[in-house]
Structure formats: C-alpha cells, structure tokens
PDB file of C-alpha atoms in Angstrom:
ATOM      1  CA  UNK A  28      -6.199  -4.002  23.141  1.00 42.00           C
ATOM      2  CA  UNK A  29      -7.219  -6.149  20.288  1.00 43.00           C
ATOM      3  CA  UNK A  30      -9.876  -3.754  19.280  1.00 46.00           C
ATOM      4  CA  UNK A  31      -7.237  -1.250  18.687  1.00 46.00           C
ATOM      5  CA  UNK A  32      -5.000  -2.954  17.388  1.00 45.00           C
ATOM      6  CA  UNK A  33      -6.996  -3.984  14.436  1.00 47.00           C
ATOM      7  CA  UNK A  34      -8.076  -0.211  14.354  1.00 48.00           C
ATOM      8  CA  UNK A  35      -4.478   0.424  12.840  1.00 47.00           C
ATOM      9  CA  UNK A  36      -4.048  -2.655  11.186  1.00 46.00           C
ATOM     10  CA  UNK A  37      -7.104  -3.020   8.841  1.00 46.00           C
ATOM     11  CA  UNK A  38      -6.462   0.737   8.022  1.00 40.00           C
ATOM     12  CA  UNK A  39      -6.739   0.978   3.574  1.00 33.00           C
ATOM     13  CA  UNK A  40      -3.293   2.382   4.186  1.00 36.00           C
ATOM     14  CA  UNK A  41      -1.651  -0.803   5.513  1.00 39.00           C
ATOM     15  CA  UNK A  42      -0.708  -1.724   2.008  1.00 35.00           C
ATOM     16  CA  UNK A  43       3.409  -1.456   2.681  1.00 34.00           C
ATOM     17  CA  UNK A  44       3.066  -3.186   5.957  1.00 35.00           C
ATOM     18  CA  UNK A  45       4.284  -6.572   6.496  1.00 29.00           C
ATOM     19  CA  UNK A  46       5.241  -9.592   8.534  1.00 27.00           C
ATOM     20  CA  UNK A  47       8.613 -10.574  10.255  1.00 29.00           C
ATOM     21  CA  UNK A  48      10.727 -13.296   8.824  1.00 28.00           C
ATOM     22  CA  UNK A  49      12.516 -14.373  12.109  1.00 29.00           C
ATOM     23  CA  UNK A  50       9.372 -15.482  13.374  1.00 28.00           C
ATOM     24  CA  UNK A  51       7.840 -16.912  10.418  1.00 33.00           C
ATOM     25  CA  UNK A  52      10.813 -18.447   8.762  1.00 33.00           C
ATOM     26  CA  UNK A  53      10.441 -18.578   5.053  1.00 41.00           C
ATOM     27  CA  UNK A  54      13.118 -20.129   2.693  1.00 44.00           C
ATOM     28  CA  UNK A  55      15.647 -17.302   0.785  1.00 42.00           C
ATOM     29  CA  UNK A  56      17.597 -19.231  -1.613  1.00 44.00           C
ATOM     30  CA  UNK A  57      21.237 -17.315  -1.374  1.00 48.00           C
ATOM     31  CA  UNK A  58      21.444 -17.140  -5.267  1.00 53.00           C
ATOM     32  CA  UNK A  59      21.061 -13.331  -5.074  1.00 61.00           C
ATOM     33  CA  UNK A  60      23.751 -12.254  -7.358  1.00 59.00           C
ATOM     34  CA  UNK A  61      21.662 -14.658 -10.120  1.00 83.00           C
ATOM     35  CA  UNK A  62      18.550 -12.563  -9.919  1.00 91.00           C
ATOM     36  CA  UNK A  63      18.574  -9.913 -11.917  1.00 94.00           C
ATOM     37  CA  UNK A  64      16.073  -6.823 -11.773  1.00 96.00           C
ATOM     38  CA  UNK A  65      13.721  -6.404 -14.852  1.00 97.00           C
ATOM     39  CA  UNK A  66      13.178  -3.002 -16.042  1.00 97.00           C
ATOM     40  CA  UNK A  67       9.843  -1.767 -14.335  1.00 97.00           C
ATOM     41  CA  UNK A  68       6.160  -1.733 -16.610  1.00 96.00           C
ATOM     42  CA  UNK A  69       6.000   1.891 -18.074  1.00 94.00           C
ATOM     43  CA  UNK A  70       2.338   2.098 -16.410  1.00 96.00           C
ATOM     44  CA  UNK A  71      -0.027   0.260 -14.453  1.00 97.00           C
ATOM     45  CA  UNK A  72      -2.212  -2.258 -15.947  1.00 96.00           C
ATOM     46  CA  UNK A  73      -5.794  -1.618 -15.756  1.00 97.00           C
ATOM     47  CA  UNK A  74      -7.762  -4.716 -14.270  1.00 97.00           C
ATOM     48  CA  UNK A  75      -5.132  -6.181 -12.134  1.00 98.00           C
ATOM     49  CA  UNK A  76      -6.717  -7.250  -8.638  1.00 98.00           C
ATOM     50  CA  UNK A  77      -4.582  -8.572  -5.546  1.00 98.00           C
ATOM     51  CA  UNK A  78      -5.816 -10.647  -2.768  1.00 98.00           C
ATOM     52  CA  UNK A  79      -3.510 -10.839   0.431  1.00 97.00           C
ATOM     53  CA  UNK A  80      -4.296 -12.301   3.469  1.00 96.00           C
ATOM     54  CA  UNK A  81      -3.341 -10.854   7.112  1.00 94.00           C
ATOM     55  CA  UNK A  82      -1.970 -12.611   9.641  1.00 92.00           C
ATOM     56  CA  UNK A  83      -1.111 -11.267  13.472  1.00 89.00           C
ATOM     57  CA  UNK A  84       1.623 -13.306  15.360  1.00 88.00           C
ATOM     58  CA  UNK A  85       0.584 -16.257  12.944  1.00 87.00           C
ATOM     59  CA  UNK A  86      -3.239 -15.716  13.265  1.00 91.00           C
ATOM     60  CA  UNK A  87      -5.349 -14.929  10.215  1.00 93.00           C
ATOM     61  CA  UNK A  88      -7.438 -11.703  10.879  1.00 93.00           C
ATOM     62  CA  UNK A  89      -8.817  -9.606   7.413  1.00 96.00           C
ATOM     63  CA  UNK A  90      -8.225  -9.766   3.908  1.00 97.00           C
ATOM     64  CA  UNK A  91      -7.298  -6.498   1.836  1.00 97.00           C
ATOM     65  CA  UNK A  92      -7.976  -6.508  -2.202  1.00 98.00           C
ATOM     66  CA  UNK A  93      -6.315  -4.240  -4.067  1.00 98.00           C
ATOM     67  CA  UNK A  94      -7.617  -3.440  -7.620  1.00 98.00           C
ATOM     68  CA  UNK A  95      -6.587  -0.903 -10.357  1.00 98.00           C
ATOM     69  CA  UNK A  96      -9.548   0.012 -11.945  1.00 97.00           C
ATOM     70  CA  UNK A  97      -9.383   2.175 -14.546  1.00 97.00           C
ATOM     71  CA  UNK A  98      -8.489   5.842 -15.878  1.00 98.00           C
ATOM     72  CA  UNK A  99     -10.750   8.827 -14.873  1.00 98.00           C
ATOM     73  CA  UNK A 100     -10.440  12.649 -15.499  1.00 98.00           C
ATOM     74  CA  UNK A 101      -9.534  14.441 -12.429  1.00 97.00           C
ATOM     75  CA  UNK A 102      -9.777  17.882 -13.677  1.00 94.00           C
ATOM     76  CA  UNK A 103      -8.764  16.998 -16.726  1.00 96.00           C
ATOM     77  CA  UNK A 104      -6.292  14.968 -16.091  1.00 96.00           C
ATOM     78  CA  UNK A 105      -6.032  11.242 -16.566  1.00 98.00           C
ATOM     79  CA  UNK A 106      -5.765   9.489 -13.150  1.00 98.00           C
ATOM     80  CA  UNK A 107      -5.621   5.848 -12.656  1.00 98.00           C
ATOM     81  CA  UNK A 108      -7.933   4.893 -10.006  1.00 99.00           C
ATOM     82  CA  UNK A 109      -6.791   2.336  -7.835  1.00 99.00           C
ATOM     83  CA  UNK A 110      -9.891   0.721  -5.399  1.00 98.00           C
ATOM     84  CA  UNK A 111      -8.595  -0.981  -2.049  1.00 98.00           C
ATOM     85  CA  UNK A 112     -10.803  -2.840   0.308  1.00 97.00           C
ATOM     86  CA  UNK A 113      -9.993  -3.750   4.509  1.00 95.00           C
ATOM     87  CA  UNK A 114     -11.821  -5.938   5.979  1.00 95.00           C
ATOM     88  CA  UNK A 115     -11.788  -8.792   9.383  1.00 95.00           C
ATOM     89  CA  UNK A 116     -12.587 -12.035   8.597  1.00 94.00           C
ATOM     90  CA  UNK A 117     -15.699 -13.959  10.148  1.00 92.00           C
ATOM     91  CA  UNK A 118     -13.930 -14.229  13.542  1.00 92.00           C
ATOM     92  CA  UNK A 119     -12.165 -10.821  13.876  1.00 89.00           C
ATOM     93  CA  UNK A 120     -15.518  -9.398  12.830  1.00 91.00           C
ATOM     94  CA  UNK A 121     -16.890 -10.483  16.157  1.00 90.00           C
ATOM     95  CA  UNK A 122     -13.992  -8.384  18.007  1.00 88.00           C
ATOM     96  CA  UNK A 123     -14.186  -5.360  15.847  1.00 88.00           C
ATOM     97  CA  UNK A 124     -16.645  -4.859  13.318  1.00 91.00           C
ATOM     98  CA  UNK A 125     -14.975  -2.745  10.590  1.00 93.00           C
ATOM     99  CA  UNK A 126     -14.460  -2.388   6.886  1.00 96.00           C
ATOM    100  CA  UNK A 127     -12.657   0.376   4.984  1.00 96.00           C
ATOM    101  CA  UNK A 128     -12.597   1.069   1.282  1.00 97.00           C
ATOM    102  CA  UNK A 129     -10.500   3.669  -0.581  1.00 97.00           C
ATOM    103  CA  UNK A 130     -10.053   5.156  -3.795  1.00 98.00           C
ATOM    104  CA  UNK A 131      -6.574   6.570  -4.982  1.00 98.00           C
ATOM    105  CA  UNK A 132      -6.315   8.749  -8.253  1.00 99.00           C
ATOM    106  CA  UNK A 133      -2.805   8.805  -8.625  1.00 98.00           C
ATOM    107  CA  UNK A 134      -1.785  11.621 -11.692  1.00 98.00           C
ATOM    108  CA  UNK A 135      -0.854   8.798 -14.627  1.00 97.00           C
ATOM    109  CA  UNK A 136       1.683  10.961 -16.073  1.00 96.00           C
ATOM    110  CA  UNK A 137       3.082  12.492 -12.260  1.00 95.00           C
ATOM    111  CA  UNK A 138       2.315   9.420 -10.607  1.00 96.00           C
ATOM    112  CA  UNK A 139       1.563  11.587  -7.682  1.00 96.00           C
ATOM    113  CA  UNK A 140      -2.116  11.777  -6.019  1.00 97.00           C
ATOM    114  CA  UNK A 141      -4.773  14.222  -7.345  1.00 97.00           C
ATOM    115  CA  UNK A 142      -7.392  12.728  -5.006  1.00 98.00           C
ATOM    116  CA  UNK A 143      -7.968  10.225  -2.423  1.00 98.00           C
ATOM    117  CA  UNK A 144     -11.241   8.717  -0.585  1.00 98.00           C
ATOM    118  CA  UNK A 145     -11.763   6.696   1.980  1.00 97.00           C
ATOM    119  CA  UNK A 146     -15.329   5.382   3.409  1.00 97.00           C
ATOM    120  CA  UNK A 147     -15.026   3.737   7.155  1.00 96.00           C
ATOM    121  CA  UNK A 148     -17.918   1.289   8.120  1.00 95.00           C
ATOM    122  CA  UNK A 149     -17.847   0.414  11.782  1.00 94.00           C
ATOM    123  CA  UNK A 150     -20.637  -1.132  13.392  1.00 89.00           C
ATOM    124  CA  UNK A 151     -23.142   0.074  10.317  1.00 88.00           C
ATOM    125  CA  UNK A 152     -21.544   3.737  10.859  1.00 94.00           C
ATOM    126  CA  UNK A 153     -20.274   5.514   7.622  1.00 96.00           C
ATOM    127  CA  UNK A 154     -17.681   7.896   7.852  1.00 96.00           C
ATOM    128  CA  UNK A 155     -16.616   9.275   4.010  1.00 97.00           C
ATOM    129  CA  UNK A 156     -13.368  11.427   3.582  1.00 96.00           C
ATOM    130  CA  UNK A 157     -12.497  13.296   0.512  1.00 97.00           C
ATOM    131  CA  UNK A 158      -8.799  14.946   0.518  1.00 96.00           C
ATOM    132  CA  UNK A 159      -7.730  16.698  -2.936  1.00 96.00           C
ATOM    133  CA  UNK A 160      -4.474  17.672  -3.600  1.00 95.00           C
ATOM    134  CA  UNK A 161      -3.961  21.528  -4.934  1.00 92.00           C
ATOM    135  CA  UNK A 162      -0.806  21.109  -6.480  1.00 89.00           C
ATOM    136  CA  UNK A 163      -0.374  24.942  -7.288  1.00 89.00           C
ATOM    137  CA  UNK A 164      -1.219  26.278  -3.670  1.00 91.00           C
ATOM    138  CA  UNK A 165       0.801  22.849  -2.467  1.00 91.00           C
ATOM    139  CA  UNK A 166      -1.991  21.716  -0.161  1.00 92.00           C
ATOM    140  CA  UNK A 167      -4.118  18.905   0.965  1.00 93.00           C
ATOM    141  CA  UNK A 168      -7.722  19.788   1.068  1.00 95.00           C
ATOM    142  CA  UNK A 169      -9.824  17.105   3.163  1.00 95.00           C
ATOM    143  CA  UNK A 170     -13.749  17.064   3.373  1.00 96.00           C
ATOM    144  CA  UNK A 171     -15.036  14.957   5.804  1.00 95.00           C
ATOM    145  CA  UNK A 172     -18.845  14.104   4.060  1.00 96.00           C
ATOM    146  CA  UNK A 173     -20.134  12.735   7.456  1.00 94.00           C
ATOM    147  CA  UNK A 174     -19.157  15.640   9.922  1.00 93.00           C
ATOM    148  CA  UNK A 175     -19.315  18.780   7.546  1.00 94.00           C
ATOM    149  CA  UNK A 176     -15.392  19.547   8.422  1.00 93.00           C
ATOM    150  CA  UNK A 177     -12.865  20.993   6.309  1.00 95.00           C
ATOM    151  CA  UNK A 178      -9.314  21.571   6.863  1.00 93.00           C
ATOM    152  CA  UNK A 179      -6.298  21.975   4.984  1.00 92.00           C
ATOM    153  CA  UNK A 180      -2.712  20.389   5.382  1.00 89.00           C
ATOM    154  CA  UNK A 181       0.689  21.630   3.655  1.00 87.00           C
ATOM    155  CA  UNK A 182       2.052  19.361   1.312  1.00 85.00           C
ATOM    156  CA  UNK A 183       4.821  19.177  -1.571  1.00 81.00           C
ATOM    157  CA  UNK A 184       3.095  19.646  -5.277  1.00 80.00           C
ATOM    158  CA  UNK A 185       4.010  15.723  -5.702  1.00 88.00           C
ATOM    159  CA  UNK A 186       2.929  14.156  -2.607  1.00 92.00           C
ATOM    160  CA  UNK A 187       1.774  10.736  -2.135  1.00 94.00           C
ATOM    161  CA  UNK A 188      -0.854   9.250   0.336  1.00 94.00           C
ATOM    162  CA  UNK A 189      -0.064   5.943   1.659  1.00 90.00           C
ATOM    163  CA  UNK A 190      -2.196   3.494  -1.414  1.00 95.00           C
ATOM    164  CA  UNK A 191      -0.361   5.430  -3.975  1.00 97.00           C
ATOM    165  CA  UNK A 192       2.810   5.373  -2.937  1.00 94.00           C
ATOM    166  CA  UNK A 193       3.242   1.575  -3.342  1.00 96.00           C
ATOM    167  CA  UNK A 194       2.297   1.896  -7.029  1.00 98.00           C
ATOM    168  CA  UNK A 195       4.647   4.384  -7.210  1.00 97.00           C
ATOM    169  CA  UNK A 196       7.148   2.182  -5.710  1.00 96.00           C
ATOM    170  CA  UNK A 197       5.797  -0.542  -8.395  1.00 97.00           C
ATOM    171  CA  UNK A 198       7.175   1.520 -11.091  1.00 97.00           C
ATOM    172  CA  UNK A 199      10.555   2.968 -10.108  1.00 96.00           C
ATOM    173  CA  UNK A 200      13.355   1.794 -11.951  1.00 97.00           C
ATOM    174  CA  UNK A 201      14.591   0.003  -8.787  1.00 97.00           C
ATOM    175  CA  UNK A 202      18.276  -0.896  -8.022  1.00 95.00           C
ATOM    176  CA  UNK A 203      20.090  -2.955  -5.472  1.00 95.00           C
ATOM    177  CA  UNK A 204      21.381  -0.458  -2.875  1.00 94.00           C
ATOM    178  CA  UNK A 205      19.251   2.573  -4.529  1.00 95.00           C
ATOM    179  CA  UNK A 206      17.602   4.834  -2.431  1.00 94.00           C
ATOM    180  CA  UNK A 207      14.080   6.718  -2.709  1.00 92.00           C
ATOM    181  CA  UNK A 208      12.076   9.599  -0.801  1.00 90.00           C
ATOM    182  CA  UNK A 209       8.316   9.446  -0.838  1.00 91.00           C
ATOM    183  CA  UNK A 210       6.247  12.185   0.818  1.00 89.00           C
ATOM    184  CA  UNK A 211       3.067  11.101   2.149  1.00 90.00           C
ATOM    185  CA  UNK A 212       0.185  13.125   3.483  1.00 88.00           C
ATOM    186  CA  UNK A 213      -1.387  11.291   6.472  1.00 84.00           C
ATOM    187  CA  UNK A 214      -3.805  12.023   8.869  1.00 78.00           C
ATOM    188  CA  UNK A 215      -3.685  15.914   9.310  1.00 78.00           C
ATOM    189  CA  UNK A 216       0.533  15.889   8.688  1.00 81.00           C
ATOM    190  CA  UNK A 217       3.095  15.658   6.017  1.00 82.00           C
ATOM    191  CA  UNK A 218       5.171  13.016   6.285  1.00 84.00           C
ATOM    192  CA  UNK A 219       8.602  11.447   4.749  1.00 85.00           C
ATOM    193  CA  UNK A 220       9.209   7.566   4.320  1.00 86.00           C
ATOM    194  CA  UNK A 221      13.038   6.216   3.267  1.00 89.00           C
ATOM    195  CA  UNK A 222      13.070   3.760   0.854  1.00 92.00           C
ATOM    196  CA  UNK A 223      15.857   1.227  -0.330  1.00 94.00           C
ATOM    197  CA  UNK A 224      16.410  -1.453  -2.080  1.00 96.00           C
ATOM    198  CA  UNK A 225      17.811  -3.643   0.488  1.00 92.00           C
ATOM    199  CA  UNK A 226      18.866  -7.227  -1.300  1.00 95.00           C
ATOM    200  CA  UNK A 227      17.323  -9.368  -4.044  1.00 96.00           C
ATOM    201  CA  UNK A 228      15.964 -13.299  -3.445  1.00 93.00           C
ATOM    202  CA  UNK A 229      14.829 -16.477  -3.966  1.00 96.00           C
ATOM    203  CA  UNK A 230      11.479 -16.478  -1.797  1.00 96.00           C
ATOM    204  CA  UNK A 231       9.744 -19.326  -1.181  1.00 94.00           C
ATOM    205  CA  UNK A 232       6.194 -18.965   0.488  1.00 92.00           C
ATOM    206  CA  UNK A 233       4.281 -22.026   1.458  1.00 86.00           C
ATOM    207  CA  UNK A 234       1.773 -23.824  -0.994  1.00 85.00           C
ATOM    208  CA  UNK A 235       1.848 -20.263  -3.632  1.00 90.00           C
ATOM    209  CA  UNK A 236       5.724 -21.299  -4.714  1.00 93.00           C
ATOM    210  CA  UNK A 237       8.724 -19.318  -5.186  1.00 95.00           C
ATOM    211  CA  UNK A 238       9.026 -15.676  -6.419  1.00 96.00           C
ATOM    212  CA  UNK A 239      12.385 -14.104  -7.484  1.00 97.00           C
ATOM    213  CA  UNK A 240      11.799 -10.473  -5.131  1.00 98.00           C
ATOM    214  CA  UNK A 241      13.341  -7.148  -4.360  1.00 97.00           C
ATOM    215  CA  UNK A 242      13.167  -6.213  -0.944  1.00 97.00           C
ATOM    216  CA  UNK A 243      12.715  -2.914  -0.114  1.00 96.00           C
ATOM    217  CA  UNK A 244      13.124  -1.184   3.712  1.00 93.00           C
ATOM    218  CA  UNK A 245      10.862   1.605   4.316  1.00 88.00           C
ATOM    219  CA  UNK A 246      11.473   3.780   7.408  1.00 82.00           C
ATOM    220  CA  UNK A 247       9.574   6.562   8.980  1.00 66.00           C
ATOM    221  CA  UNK A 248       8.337   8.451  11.659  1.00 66.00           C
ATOM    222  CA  UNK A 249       4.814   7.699  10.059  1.00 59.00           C
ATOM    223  CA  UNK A 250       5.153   3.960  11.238  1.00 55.00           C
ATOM    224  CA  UNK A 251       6.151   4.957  14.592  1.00 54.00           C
ATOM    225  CA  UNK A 252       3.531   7.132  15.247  1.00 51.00           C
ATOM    226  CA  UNK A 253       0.444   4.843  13.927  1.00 54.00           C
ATOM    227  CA  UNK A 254       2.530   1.382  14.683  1.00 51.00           C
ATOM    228  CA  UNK A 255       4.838   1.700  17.263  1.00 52.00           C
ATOM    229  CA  UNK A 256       7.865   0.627  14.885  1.00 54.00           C
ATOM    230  CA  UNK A 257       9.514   2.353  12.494  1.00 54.00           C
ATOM    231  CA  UNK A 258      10.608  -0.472  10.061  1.00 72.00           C
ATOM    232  CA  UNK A 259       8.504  -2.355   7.642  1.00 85.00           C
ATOM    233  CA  UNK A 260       9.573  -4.666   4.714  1.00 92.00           C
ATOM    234  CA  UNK A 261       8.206  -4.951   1.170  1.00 96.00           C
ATOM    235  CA  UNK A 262       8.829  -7.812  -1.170  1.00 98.00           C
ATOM    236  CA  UNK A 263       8.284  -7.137  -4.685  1.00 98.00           C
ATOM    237  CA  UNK A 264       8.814  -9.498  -7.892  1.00 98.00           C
ATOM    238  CA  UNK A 265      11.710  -8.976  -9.282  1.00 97.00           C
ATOM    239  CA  UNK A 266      10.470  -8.705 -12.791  1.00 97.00           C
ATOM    240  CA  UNK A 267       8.564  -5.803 -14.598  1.00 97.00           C
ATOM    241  CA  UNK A 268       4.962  -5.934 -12.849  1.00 97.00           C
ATOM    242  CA  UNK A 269       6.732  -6.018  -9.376  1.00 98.00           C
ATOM    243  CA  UNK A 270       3.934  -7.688  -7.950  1.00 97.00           C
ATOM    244  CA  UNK A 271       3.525  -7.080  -3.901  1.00 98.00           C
ATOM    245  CA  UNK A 272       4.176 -10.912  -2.799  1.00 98.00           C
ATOM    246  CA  UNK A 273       4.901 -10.135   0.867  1.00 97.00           C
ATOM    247  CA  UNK A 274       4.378  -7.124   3.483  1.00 94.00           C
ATOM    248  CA  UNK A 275       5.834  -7.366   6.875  1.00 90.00           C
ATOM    249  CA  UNK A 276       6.030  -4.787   9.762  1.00 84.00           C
ATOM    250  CA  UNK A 277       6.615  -4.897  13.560  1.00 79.00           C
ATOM    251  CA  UNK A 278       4.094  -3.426  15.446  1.00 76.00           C
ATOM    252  CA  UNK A 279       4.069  -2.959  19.737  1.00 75.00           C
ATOM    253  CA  UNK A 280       1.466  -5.714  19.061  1.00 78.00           C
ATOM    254  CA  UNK A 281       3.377  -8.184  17.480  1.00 82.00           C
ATOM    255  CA  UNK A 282       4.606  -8.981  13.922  1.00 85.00           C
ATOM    256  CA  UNK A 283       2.249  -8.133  11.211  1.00 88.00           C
ATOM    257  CA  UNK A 284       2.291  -9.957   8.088  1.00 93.00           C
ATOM    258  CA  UNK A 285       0.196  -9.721   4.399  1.00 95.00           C
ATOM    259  CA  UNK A 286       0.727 -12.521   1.815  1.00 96.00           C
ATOM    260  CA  UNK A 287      -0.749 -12.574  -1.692  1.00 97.00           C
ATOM    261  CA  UNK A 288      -3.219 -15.146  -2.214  1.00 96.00           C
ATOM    262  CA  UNK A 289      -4.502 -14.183  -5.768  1.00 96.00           C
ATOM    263  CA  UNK A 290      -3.464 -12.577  -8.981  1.00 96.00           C
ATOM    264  CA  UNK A 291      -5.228 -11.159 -11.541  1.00 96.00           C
ATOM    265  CA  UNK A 292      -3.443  -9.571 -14.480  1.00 93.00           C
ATOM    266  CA  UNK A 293      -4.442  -6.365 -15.923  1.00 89.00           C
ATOM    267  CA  UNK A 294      -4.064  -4.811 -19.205  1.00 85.00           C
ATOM    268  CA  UNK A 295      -2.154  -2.152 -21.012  1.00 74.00           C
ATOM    269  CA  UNK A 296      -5.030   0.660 -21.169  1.00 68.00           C
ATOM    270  CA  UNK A 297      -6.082   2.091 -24.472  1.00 61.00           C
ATOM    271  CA  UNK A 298      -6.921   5.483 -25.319  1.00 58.00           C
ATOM    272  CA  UNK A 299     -10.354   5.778 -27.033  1.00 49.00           C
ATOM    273  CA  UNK A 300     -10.738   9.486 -27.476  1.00 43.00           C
TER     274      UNK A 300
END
C-alpha cells in the first residue's frame, strides 16, 4: 500500500498537489481584504530553482526541485525549459526505490507545451518518455524510448501537461473569485482542471515565516482518477513572482502536503541573437 502510494505521489506531475490545513493547522491572519494582488511577472525568470519538501500524514517522504532553466528552440520556437526532479528521501528509498525527472518546454509566447519528457528510475530501471504536441493536427504524440511504442492522444492546440500548467498558473493575471480552465494531457487522455481564486492570506508556515498568498482550488476528474480526491489547494505569493509556498491535496491515503524549503531567484532572460 505504501509502495503505491508513493508511486502516485513522487510522480514529476505532483507539482499542484498539496497538504490539508485542518490537520496541519497553520496560522491565516484574517487581514484578507489588506492584501492586495500584484500584477503577475510578464515571463518566467530563467535560473529560479524551488526546493519543497513532502510530507504524508505529517511524515517527511521525497523532495521535488523545480528549476527553470533556460530558453531552447523547439522547432523554432523559443520554449522555456523548465527541469523538475522526484525523489524519496533516505528512508522512503528503502520502501520504494524511485526517482523521476522531467523536462517541460512550455511555448514562451503561448505558454502552452511544445514538448514534454519524463525519465523514470526504479530500482536502476530507466524508462524515457517523449510526448510532442502537434498543435496543427491538435495531437499529443508520445514515444516511449525504452519500449519502442508510439501512440497518439487528441488534444486542444493549447494544451498543458501537468509541470506546465502551474507556470501557467504563475503568470495569469489572477483575481479574487476569478475563474480559469486548463487542459491537460495525461497519461493516454485529455483532461480539464477548474481553477479559482478562492481567498487571499496572511500564511504563516513554521520556521520559513509568513507569506502574503493567493489560494487557488483546482478540481478535476484527473485527481480523482490518479488520487482518489478531486480537490487540491495551491498557495501562491501574492506578489508578481507568485512563488508556490504551499501544495496540499487529499488523497485515499491521507493528506498530502509540499512546502518550499528554498528559493532561488532567476533572471529576466536576454536575447543574444
């Protein structure tokens, strides 16, 4: 049970799951209507690197880094590449020996995907996955490297996969009470996740300090299907970087949360051609 548990958790996707605050009580000053929203950054900044730790019903278990790091040409387009790493810690390792690492390209102008890979290591077993997105013919290609297997999946001409939307997320112009659609390609389906802005705080997380956040509900059939839950909770800052403080998610399992442990800002990327 544990084994697959941390199957779905330690998934390079996980990145807009997160933990549940009636459990782990943190403290939301009710100064709300103080807070006020910064504009968003008008792009990503190249270099930034996030460190959360995860934590199952209170219990530390993995890390995931997130990094953006850098622009590349995807067919001639400019992509920022954003790098994510999975991975147990010393003691989870012993239970289930896995590691993921994925690469999004997400479209800098579109900010939708061009690409994505992911590379599974489990138990010194590599599995590598390529999926590219054919925006014209509105489809998903995926490659699997290891087994020789191609298939395609339908998908809109601005679809998401599940590392790419949060960036998108990052840059939205977001409102209290607003409402946003993301479509995701998963797995070998098409899938929608509900977004809102749900209320702005004060949030106070122990020994890091307090962060002024937007929290956004996401909702979807997605969660349900790979989780067992169909709510999760993201905490952004409220000002322009909207830095990913907190995740939190139910799972069948338990509550599931990710807390940011180290920031490193990026920089405003400059065009040398």
């Amino acid at each position: 049970m544990i084994a697959r548990f941390a199957k779905f958790i330690l998934l390079p996707c996980l990145l807009v799951v997160l933990f549940c605050p009636r459990i782990y009580p943190q403290n939301f000053a009710n100064n709300n209507k103080q807070i006020k929203i910064d504009k968003p950054e008008k792009e990503l900044k190249v270099g930034e690197k996030l460190k959360f730790s995860l934590q199952w019903l209170g219990v530390p278990i993995g890390w995931i880094e997130l990094e953006t790091k850098g622009i590349v040409s995807i067919e001639g387009n400019n992509c920022y590449q954003i790098v994510a790493r999975a991975f147990p810690n010393s003691f989870f390792r012993k239970i289930y020996n896995v590691e993921y690492a994925v690469n999004s390209f997400i479209d800098k102008k579109g900010l939708f995907t061009r690409r994505f890979t992911k590379r599974k290591l489990y138990n010194g077993k590599v599995t590598d996955v390529i999926i590219d997105f054919d925006l014209q013919n509105k489809q998903a290609k995926y490659r699997n490297l290891t087994t020789n297997q191609d298939f395609t999946v339908k998908a809109l001409s601005f679809a998401q996969d599940l590392l790419s939307s949060l960036y998108y997320l990052r840059l939205q112009d977001l409102k209290l009470g607003s409402k946003y659609k993301v479509d995701i390609v998963y797995g070998d389906k098409f899938w929608n996740i509900n977004a809102e802005v749900d209320d702005v705080k004060a949030l106070d997380l122990r020994k890091l300090g307090t962060f002024n956040v937007v929290k956004v509900d996401l909702n979807a059939e997605l969660s349900q299907m790979v989780l067992g839950k169909k709510d999760m909770r993201l905490f952004l800052t409220s000002d322009s970087r909207r830095i990913p403080v907190l995740f939190t998610l139910h799972t069948s399992m338990g509550p599931v949360r990710g807390i940011i442990q180290e920031i490193k800002p990026g920089s405003q990327w400059k065009n040398s051609s």
